[in-house]
Amino acid sequence: MELAIAQPADFHVHLRQGALSELVAPHVRKGGFSTAYVMPNLKPPITSTDQALAYKAALEKIEPNVEFLMTLYLSPELTPDEIRKAKQAGIVGVKSYPRGVTTNSDGGIESYEAYYPVFEAMQEVDMVLNLHGEIPSDSAHASLFSSFSFNNIHVLNAEPSFLPHLHKTHSTFPRLRIVLEHATTRAAVEAVKACGDTVACTITVHHLELTVDDWAGQSWNFCKPVAKYPDDRQALRDIVKEGHPRFFLGSDSAPHPPHNKSVSTPSCGCAAGIYTSPILLPLTAHVLEAFGALDRLEDFVSTFGRKFYKIPANGNKVLLTRATHGATFSIPEEGYTLKDESAIPFWAGKRINWSLSE
């Protein structure tokens, strides 16, 4: 069995920097994708047009056959004038990280209202606002998001607690295109459905598979936001199976050196992030087929996201082959290595039913 998929696009991926970037940037194409929406949470973060263009040039030098769509990191340095400059330079969006909720988010925001002039400029020039939709659970961040209650906020309810802010931003800027990133809860799915056509949502392939039991005690399945309850996973699967046009793939593929993923200490937890880029399209086909949504694969990995982001496909197709008679394909258990850098993919050592056609 073979499937032809119209130019898949990953609308949320982390490609890091330096030597690790040299390893992982080519894995976008290795995983079946030719368009990548690149996250800006580097060290230091990408806060200006010039930085974004320099980062894009570095990625294109590593992998010239991928279309890299660049973003800025929402920060006090970002101004309406910089937004206009970014738009003219082809920068697509701005990513918001509440402070401290995920990797390299220490410079995240403290108040959305302070950025309303930036949002107004984004609405004016038609740039996309990407929201990491969680409230910080650390009591040290109690000054953040002063309009919210912080009673009992933790990793399992941080996303639902954020959703009033999504609605407020959408109602204040109804023409601003907003993407709620990597949804993990039924509440998030319902919140996006209740918004207008300018609000969309990315879903990762690993959140279509994992629940809280899979990461409790297993560092390789730990990411932010964390996978939630079986009912939440079912809501994600149902919306994909339904074929809702405002829900599409954003892998949130996030590589870390294996020693940062596999260990923790009394003073430092393991790194948050799951790496899926090098196996992304076959893995997505496998997971969607498992819950009866294979017929939605092209919509989920290409059509819906490209339509929302206004990024047309060029007509090229990617071919997938399904294993027959039990001859499944193995995900490399040893991972991937280049020079002194390495990364271990999701489901390392497991077998899946789909592979990219040669």
Tab-separated table of C-alpha atoms in Angstrom:
chain	number	residue	atom	x	y	z
A	1	MET	CA	0.000	0.000	0.000
A	2	GLU	CA	1.322	3.439	-0.922
A	3	LEU	CA	0.130	6.940	-0.080
A	4	ALA	CA	1.040	10.200	-1.833
A	5	ILE	CA	0.920	13.217	0.512
A	6	ALA	CA	1.043	16.793	-0.772
A	7	GLN	CA	4.181	18.497	0.589
A	8	PRO	CA	3.875	18.021	4.373
A	9	ALA	CA	4.579	21.053	6.572
A	10	ASP	CA	5.583	20.977	10.244
A	11	PHE	CA	4.187	24.100	11.875
A	12	HIS	CA	6.144	23.860	15.135
A	13	VAL	CA	9.709	22.551	15.314
A	14	HIS	CA	12.833	23.237	17.373
A	15	LEU	CA	16.076	23.171	15.374
A	16	ARG	CA	18.434	24.419	18.100
A	17	GLN	CA	21.761	26.055	17.254
A	18	GLY	CA	25.422	25.255	16.738
A	19	ALA	CA	26.528	21.665	16.351
A	20	LEU	CA	23.192	20.239	17.480
A	21	SER	CA	21.482	22.222	14.722
A	22	GLU	CA	23.841	20.668	12.174
A	23	LEU	CA	22.578	17.266	13.283
A	24	VAL	CA	18.843	17.953	13.500
A	25	ALA	CA	18.055	20.484	10.732
A	26	PRO	CA	18.469	17.859	7.970
A	27	HIS	CA	16.090	15.590	9.872
A	28	VAL	CA	13.145	17.782	8.822
A	29	ARG	CA	13.563	16.457	5.297
A	30	LYS	CA	14.568	12.999	6.508
A	31	GLY	CA	11.190	12.787	8.235
A	32	GLY	CA	9.291	13.616	5.030
A	33	PHE	CA	8.831	17.381	5.417
A	34	SER	CA	9.987	20.283	3.275
A	35	THR	CA	8.497	23.185	5.260
A	36	ALA	CA	9.376	23.923	8.895
A	37	TYR	CA	7.983	26.621	11.190
A	38	VAL	CA	10.978	27.312	13.404
A	39	MET	CA	10.767	28.195	17.087
A	40	PRO	CA	12.853	31.145	18.388
A	41	ASN	CA	13.748	30.005	21.934
A	42	LEU	CA	17.496	29.858	21.460
A	43	LYS	CA	20.185	31.194	23.797
A	44	PRO	CA	19.909	34.145	23.389
A	45	PRO	CA	16.356	34.100	21.981
A	46	ILE	CA	15.549	35.403	18.501
A	47	THR	CA	14.039	38.805	19.301
A	48	SER	CA	14.814	40.825	16.155
A	49	THR	CA	14.405	40.568	12.402
A	50	ASP	CA	18.148	40.606	11.857
A	51	GLN	CA	18.638	37.699	14.262
A	52	ALA	CA	15.859	35.712	12.589
A	53	LEU	CA	17.317	36.242	9.134
A	54	ALA	CA	20.786	35.236	10.333
A	55	TYR	CA	19.332	32.086	11.920
A	56	LYS	CA	17.449	31.293	8.713
A	57	ALA	CA	20.630	31.691	6.669
A	58	ALA	CA	22.454	29.323	9.026
A	59	LEU	CA	19.695	26.709	8.703
A	60	GLU	CA	19.598	27.045	4.918
A	61	LYS	CA	23.349	26.514	4.777
A	62	ILE	CA	22.894	23.250	6.687
A	63	GLU	CA	19.791	22.107	4.763
A	64	PRO	CA	19.078	24.079	1.553
A	65	ASN	CA	16.124	21.906	0.521
A	66	VAL	CA	13.789	22.928	3.354
A	67	GLU	CA	11.624	26.051	3.492
A	68	PHE	CA	12.282	27.547	6.920
A	69	LEU	CA	9.528	29.850	8.197
A	70	MET	CA	10.920	32.086	10.904
A	71	THR	CA	9.481	33.500	14.120
A	72	LEU	CA	10.386	36.085	16.750
A	73	TYR	CA	10.362	35.623	20.526
A	74	LEU	CA	7.856	37.901	22.259
A	75	SER	CA	9.923	40.085	24.575
A	76	PRO	CA	10.199	43.705	25.760
A	77	GLU	CA	12.618	44.412	22.894
A	78	LEU	CA	9.892	43.766	20.341
A	79	THR	CA	8.148	46.916	19.085
A	80	PRO	CA	5.437	47.678	16.510
A	81	ASP	CA	8.120	49.064	14.190
A	82	GLU	CA	10.092	45.830	14.487
A	83	ILE	CA	6.926	43.898	13.651
A	84	ARG	CA	6.529	45.886	10.435
A	85	LYS	CA	10.177	45.331	9.596
A	86	ALA	CA	9.810	41.606	10.261
A	87	LYS	CA	6.767	41.327	8.035
A	88	GLN	CA	8.584	43.034	5.163
A	89	ALA	CA	11.492	40.613	5.643
A	90	GLY	CA	9.227	37.566	5.417
A	91	ILE	CA	9.117	36.654	9.111
A	92	VAL	CA	5.855	34.777	9.640
A	93	GLY	CA	5.028	34.894	13.342
A	94	VAL	CA	5.799	35.751	16.959
A	95	LYS	CA	5.999	33.108	19.667
A	96	SER	CA	4.874	33.800	23.221
A	97	TYR	CA	6.315	31.843	26.141
A	98	PRO	CA	5.083	32.524	29.667
A	99	ARG	CA	8.201	32.754	31.771
A	100	GLY	CA	9.649	29.494	32.996
A	101	VAL	CA	7.134	27.032	31.554
A	102	THR	CA	9.428	25.227	29.096
A	103	THR	CA	12.934	25.033	27.601
A	104	ASN	CA	14.718	28.391	27.305
A	105	SER	CA	11.685	30.407	28.448
A	106	ASP	CA	13.363	32.304	31.279
A	107	GLY	CA	12.962	35.479	29.225
A	108	GLY	CA	9.263	34.875	28.687
A	109	ILE	CA	6.482	37.379	29.151
A	110	GLU	CA	4.937	38.640	32.364
A	111	SER	CA	1.873	40.477	31.040
A	112	TYR	CA	0.079	40.153	27.700
A	113	GLU	CA	-1.594	43.531	28.064
A	114	ALA	CA	1.826	45.178	27.888
A	115	TYR	CA	2.161	43.794	24.359
A	116	TYR	CA	-1.149	45.020	22.991
A	117	PRO	CA	0.580	47.604	20.740
A	118	VAL	CA	2.651	44.769	19.290
A	119	PHE	CA	-0.458	42.634	18.779
A	120	GLU	CA	-2.197	45.537	17.073
A	121	ALA	CA	0.721	45.876	14.664
A	122	MET	CA	0.688	42.135	14.035
A	123	GLN	CA	-3.038	42.289	13.279
A	124	GLU	CA	-2.422	45.203	10.925
A	125	VAL	CA	0.293	43.454	8.886
A	126	ASP	CA	-1.194	39.939	9.222
A	127	MET	CA	1.462	38.121	11.235
A	128	VAL	CA	0.661	35.084	13.379
A	129	LEU	CA	0.749	35.003	17.191
A	130	ASN	CA	1.818	31.590	18.510
A	131	LEU	CA	0.836	30.928	22.118
A	132	HIS	CA	2.425	28.420	24.448
A	133	GLY	CA	-0.779	27.993	26.378
A	134	GLU	CA	0.180	27.353	29.977
A	135	ILE	CA	0.159	29.312	33.221
A	136	PRO	CA	3.388	28.999	35.233
A	137	SER	CA	2.899	26.635	38.145
A	138	ASP	CA	5.958	27.669	40.162
A	139	SER	CA	5.008	29.874	43.100
A	140	ALA	CA	7.986	32.050	42.166
A	141	HIS	CA	5.973	33.188	39.157
A	142	ALA	CA	2.962	34.295	41.175
A	143	SER	CA	3.330	37.839	39.843
A	144	LEU	CA	2.692	36.694	36.273
A	145	PHE	CA	-0.718	36.914	34.647
A	146	SER	CA	-2.151	38.956	37.472
A	147	SER	CA	-5.665	38.568	36.082
A	148	PHE	CA	-5.677	34.851	36.888
A	149	SER	CA	-6.088	32.873	40.087
A	150	PHE	CA	-3.031	30.843	40.989
A	151	ASN	CA	-4.625	28.478	43.438
A	152	ASN	CA	-3.440	24.944	42.816
A	153	ILE	CA	-1.848	25.591	39.388
A	154	HIS	CA	0.364	22.695	38.273
A	155	VAL	CA	1.455	20.925	35.101
A	156	LEU	CA	-1.814	19.045	34.744
A	157	ASN	CA	-4.102	22.098	34.853
A	158	ALA	CA	-1.715	24.774	33.549
A	159	GLU	CA	-3.229	24.617	30.062
A	160	PRO	CA	-6.928	24.895	31.006
A	161	SER	CA	-5.994	27.738	33.364
A	162	PHE	CA	-4.486	29.645	30.427
A	163	LEU	CA	-7.521	29.447	28.132
A	164	PRO	CA	-9.314	32.595	29.397
A	165	HIS	CA	-6.307	34.522	28.152
A	166	LEU	CA	-6.713	32.992	24.692
A	167	HIS	CA	-10.327	34.144	24.587
A	168	LYS	CA	-9.450	37.617	25.832
A	169	THR	CA	-6.721	38.099	23.232
A	170	HIS	CA	-8.972	36.829	20.461
A	171	SER	CA	-11.849	39.095	21.463
A	172	THR	CA	-9.530	42.108	21.719
A	173	PHE	CA	-7.852	41.411	18.369
A	174	PRO	CA	-10.422	39.488	16.316
A	175	ARG	CA	-8.472	39.784	13.044
A	176	LEU	CA	-5.180	38.628	14.570
A	177	ARG	CA	-4.329	35.082	13.517
A	178	ILE	CA	-3.566	33.105	16.676
A	179	VAL	CA	-2.322	29.535	17.065
A	180	LEU	CA	-2.686	27.761	20.395
A	181	GLU	CA	0.353	25.505	20.313
A	182	HIS	CA	0.576	21.794	21.143
A	183	ALA	CA	-2.860	21.366	22.751
A	184	THR	CA	-3.093	18.538	25.255
A	185	THR	CA	-6.565	18.803	26.793
A	186	ARG	CA	-10.215	18.503	25.868
A	187	ALA	CA	-10.660	21.987	27.318
A	188	ALA	CA	-8.155	23.410	24.815
A	189	VAL	CA	-9.875	21.693	21.897
A	190	GLU	CA	-13.247	23.109	22.922
A	191	ALA	CA	-11.784	26.576	23.498
A	192	VAL	CA	-10.326	26.751	19.987
A	193	LYS	CA	-13.521	25.412	18.431
A	194	ALA	CA	-15.436	28.178	20.206
A	195	CYS	CA	-13.235	30.878	18.663
A	196	GLY	CA	-13.542	32.391	15.230
A	197	ASP	CA	-11.739	31.396	12.058
A	198	THR	CA	-8.633	33.384	12.993
A	199	VAL	CA	-7.773	30.986	15.826
A	200	ALA	CA	-6.198	27.597	15.128
A	201	CYS	CA	-4.411	24.892	17.080
A	202	THR	CA	-1.441	22.600	16.584
A	203	ILE	CA	-1.369	19.020	17.848
A	204	THR	CA	1.759	16.897	18.193
A	205	VAL	CA	1.902	13.278	17.137
A	206	HIS	CA	3.248	12.239	20.543
A	207	HIS	CA	0.280	13.798	22.338
A	208	LEU	CA	-1.964	11.656	20.131
A	209	GLU	CA	-0.263	8.636	21.687
A	210	LEU	CA	0.783	9.449	25.268
A	211	THR	CA	-1.056	9.934	28.555
A	212	VAL	CA	0.182	10.904	32.002
A	213	ASP	CA	1.077	7.290	32.822
A	214	ASP	CA	3.567	7.213	29.945
A	215	TRP	CA	5.765	10.041	31.244
A	216	ALA	CA	5.458	9.489	34.992
A	217	GLY	CA	8.789	7.806	35.661
A	218	GLN	CA	9.849	7.770	31.991
A	219	SER	CA	11.998	10.752	31.075
A	220	TRP	CA	12.016	10.017	27.341
A	221	ASN	CA	8.260	10.685	27.214
A	222	PHE	CA	8.463	13.884	29.265
A	223	CYS	CA	7.697	17.150	27.483
A	224	LYS	CA	6.012	20.481	28.145
A	225	PRO	CA	3.089	20.644	28.111
A	226	VAL	CA	2.880	17.188	29.614
A	227	ALA	CA	0.551	14.554	28.214
A	228	LYS	CA	-2.699	14.481	30.173
A	229	TYR	CA	-5.526	12.000	30.797
A	230	PRO	CA	-6.938	9.363	28.433
A	231	ASP	CA	-10.057	11.490	27.890
A	232	ASP	CA	-7.870	14.407	26.822
A	233	ARG	CA	-5.992	12.207	24.368
A	234	GLN	CA	-9.329	11.002	23.019
A	235	ALA	CA	-10.424	14.596	22.411
A	236	LEU	CA	-7.258	15.212	20.373
A	237	ARG	CA	-7.836	12.053	18.371
A	238	ASP	CA	-11.485	12.890	17.799
A	239	ILE	CA	-10.773	16.366	16.431
A	240	VAL	CA	-8.168	14.953	14.030
A	241	LYS	CA	-10.542	12.200	12.947
A	242	GLU	CA	-13.311	14.772	12.452
A	243	GLY	CA	-11.093	16.720	10.081
A	244	HIS	CA	-11.612	20.121	11.680
A	245	PRO	CA	-9.730	22.581	9.445
A	246	ARG	CA	-8.293	24.651	12.296
A	247	PHE	CA	-6.433	21.740	13.905
A	248	PHE	CA	-3.225	20.553	12.277
A	249	LEU	CA	0.228	19.139	12.930
A	250	GLY	CA	2.907	21.024	14.792
A	251	SER	CA	5.370	18.372	15.936
A	252	ASP	CA	7.059	20.366	18.738
A	253	SER	CA	9.994	18.091	17.929
A	254	ALA	CA	12.541	19.106	20.554
A	255	PRO	CA	15.945	17.388	20.591
A	256	HIS	CA	18.143	17.278	23.667
A	257	PRO	CA	21.496	15.598	24.306
A	258	PRO	CA	20.725	12.109	25.654
A	259	HIS	CA	22.438	12.775	28.980
A	260	ASN	CA	19.998	15.654	29.585
A	261	LYS	CA	16.991	13.468	28.807
A	262	SER	CA	17.948	10.271	30.566
A	263	VAL	CA	18.996	11.571	33.971
A	264	SER	CA	17.912	13.967	36.677
A	265	THR	CA	19.483	15.048	39.936
A	266	PRO	CA	18.061	16.299	43.246
A	267	SER	CA	18.639	19.836	41.998
A	268	CYS	CA	17.864	19.480	38.279
A	269	GLY	CA	15.141	17.589	36.447
A	270	CYS	CA	15.454	15.932	33.058
A	271	ALA	CA	15.023	18.029	29.928
A	272	ALA	CA	11.489	18.528	28.601
A	273	GLY	CA	11.094	17.582	24.953
A	274	ILE	CA	10.357	14.692	22.588
A	275	TYR	CA	12.253	14.283	19.333
A	276	THR	CA	10.201	13.197	16.305
A	277	SER	CA	11.589	15.050	13.261
A	278	PRO	CA	13.530	12.206	11.580
A	279	ILE	CA	10.543	9.825	11.682
A	280	LEU	CA	7.706	12.342	11.647
A	281	LEU	CA	5.622	11.496	8.589
A	282	PRO	CA	5.817	7.679	8.913
A	283	LEU	CA	5.148	7.967	12.645
A	284	THR	CA	2.128	10.223	12.074
A	285	ALA	CA	0.726	7.798	9.497
A	286	HIS	CA	1.179	4.914	11.935
A	287	VAL	CA	-0.509	6.718	14.827
A	288	LEU	CA	-3.425	8.066	12.772
A	289	GLU	CA	-4.034	4.654	11.229
A	290	ALA	CA	-4.151	3.114	14.699
A	291	PHE	CA	-7.185	5.201	15.682
A	292	GLY	CA	-8.924	5.147	12.307
A	293	ALA	CA	-7.865	8.540	10.950
A	294	LEU	CA	-5.478	7.617	8.145
A	295	ASP	CA	-7.833	9.235	5.624
A	296	ARG	CA	-7.155	12.553	7.416
A	297	LEU	CA	-3.369	12.314	7.113
A	298	GLU	CA	-2.892	14.785	4.246
A	299	ASP	CA	-5.274	17.318	5.781
A	300	PHE	CA	-3.537	17.055	9.153
A	301	VAL	CA	0.079	17.273	7.944
A	302	SER	CA	-0.357	19.603	4.987
A	303	THR	CA	-3.670	21.022	3.773
A	304	PHE	CA	-5.106	22.578	6.944
A	305	GLY	CA	-1.912	24.128	8.264
A	306	ARG	CA	-0.874	25.526	4.904
A	307	LYS	CA	-4.286	27.099	4.420
A	308	PHE	CA	-4.250	28.785	7.824
A	309	TYR	CA	-0.693	30.065	7.422
A	310	LYS	CA	-1.243	31.009	3.769
A	311	ILE	CA	1.762	28.935	2.685
A	312	PRO	CA	0.827	27.178	-0.576
A	313	ALA	CA	2.256	23.798	-1.537
A	314	ASN	CA	4.338	23.593	-4.689
A	315	GLY	CA	2.691	20.482	-6.100
A	316	ASN	CA	5.316	17.976	-4.966
A	317	LYS	CA	4.206	14.751	-3.309
A	318	VAL	CA	5.854	12.600	-0.666
A	319	LEU	CA	5.293	8.857	-0.956
A	320	LEU	CA	4.709	6.571	2.001
A	321	THR	CA	4.809	2.772	1.872
A	322	ARG	CA	2.992	0.485	4.283
A	323	ALA	CA	4.680	-2.680	5.411
A	324	THR	CA	3.053	-5.927	4.287
A	325	HIS	CA	2.967	-9.363	5.876
A	326	GLY	CA	4.353	-8.127	9.181
A	327	ALA	CA	7.543	-6.621	7.707
A	328	THR	CA	7.446	-3.471	9.837
A	329	PHE	CA	10.040	-0.697	9.923
A	330	SER	CA	12.297	-0.136	12.940
A	331	ILE	CA	12.976	3.265	14.530
A	332	PRO	CA	16.719	3.455	15.278
A	333	GLU	CA	17.274	2.511	18.901
A	334	GLU	CA	20.718	4.120	18.958
A	335	GLY	CA	19.357	7.394	17.594
A	336	TYR	CA	21.316	9.781	15.405
A	337	THR	CA	24.846	11.152	15.787
A	338	LEU	CA	26.962	13.824	14.113
A	339	LYS	CA	30.396	14.645	15.496
A	340	ASP	CA	29.902	14.989	19.265
A	341	GLU	CA	26.129	15.562	19.126
A	342	SER	CA	23.411	12.938	19.294
A	343	ALA	CA	19.638	12.725	19.666
A	344	ILE	CA	17.334	9.812	20.466
A	345	PRO	CA	13.938	9.779	18.706
A	346	PHE	CA	10.525	9.017	20.147
A	347	TRP	CA	9.762	5.287	20.220
A	348	ALA	CA	13.423	4.410	19.684
A	349	GLY	CA	13.734	0.683	18.990
A	350	LYS	CA	10.035	0.222	18.263
A	351	ARG	CA	8.574	-0.824	14.935
A	352	ILE	CA	6.006	1.069	12.849
A	353	ASN	CA	3.985	0.144	9.781
A	354	TRP	CA	4.971	3.013	7.502
A	355	SER	CA	8.154	4.317	5.884
A	356	LEU	CA	9.087	6.893	3.279
A	357	SER	CA	9.293	5.387	-0.195
A	358	GLU	CA	12.734	5.352	-1.756
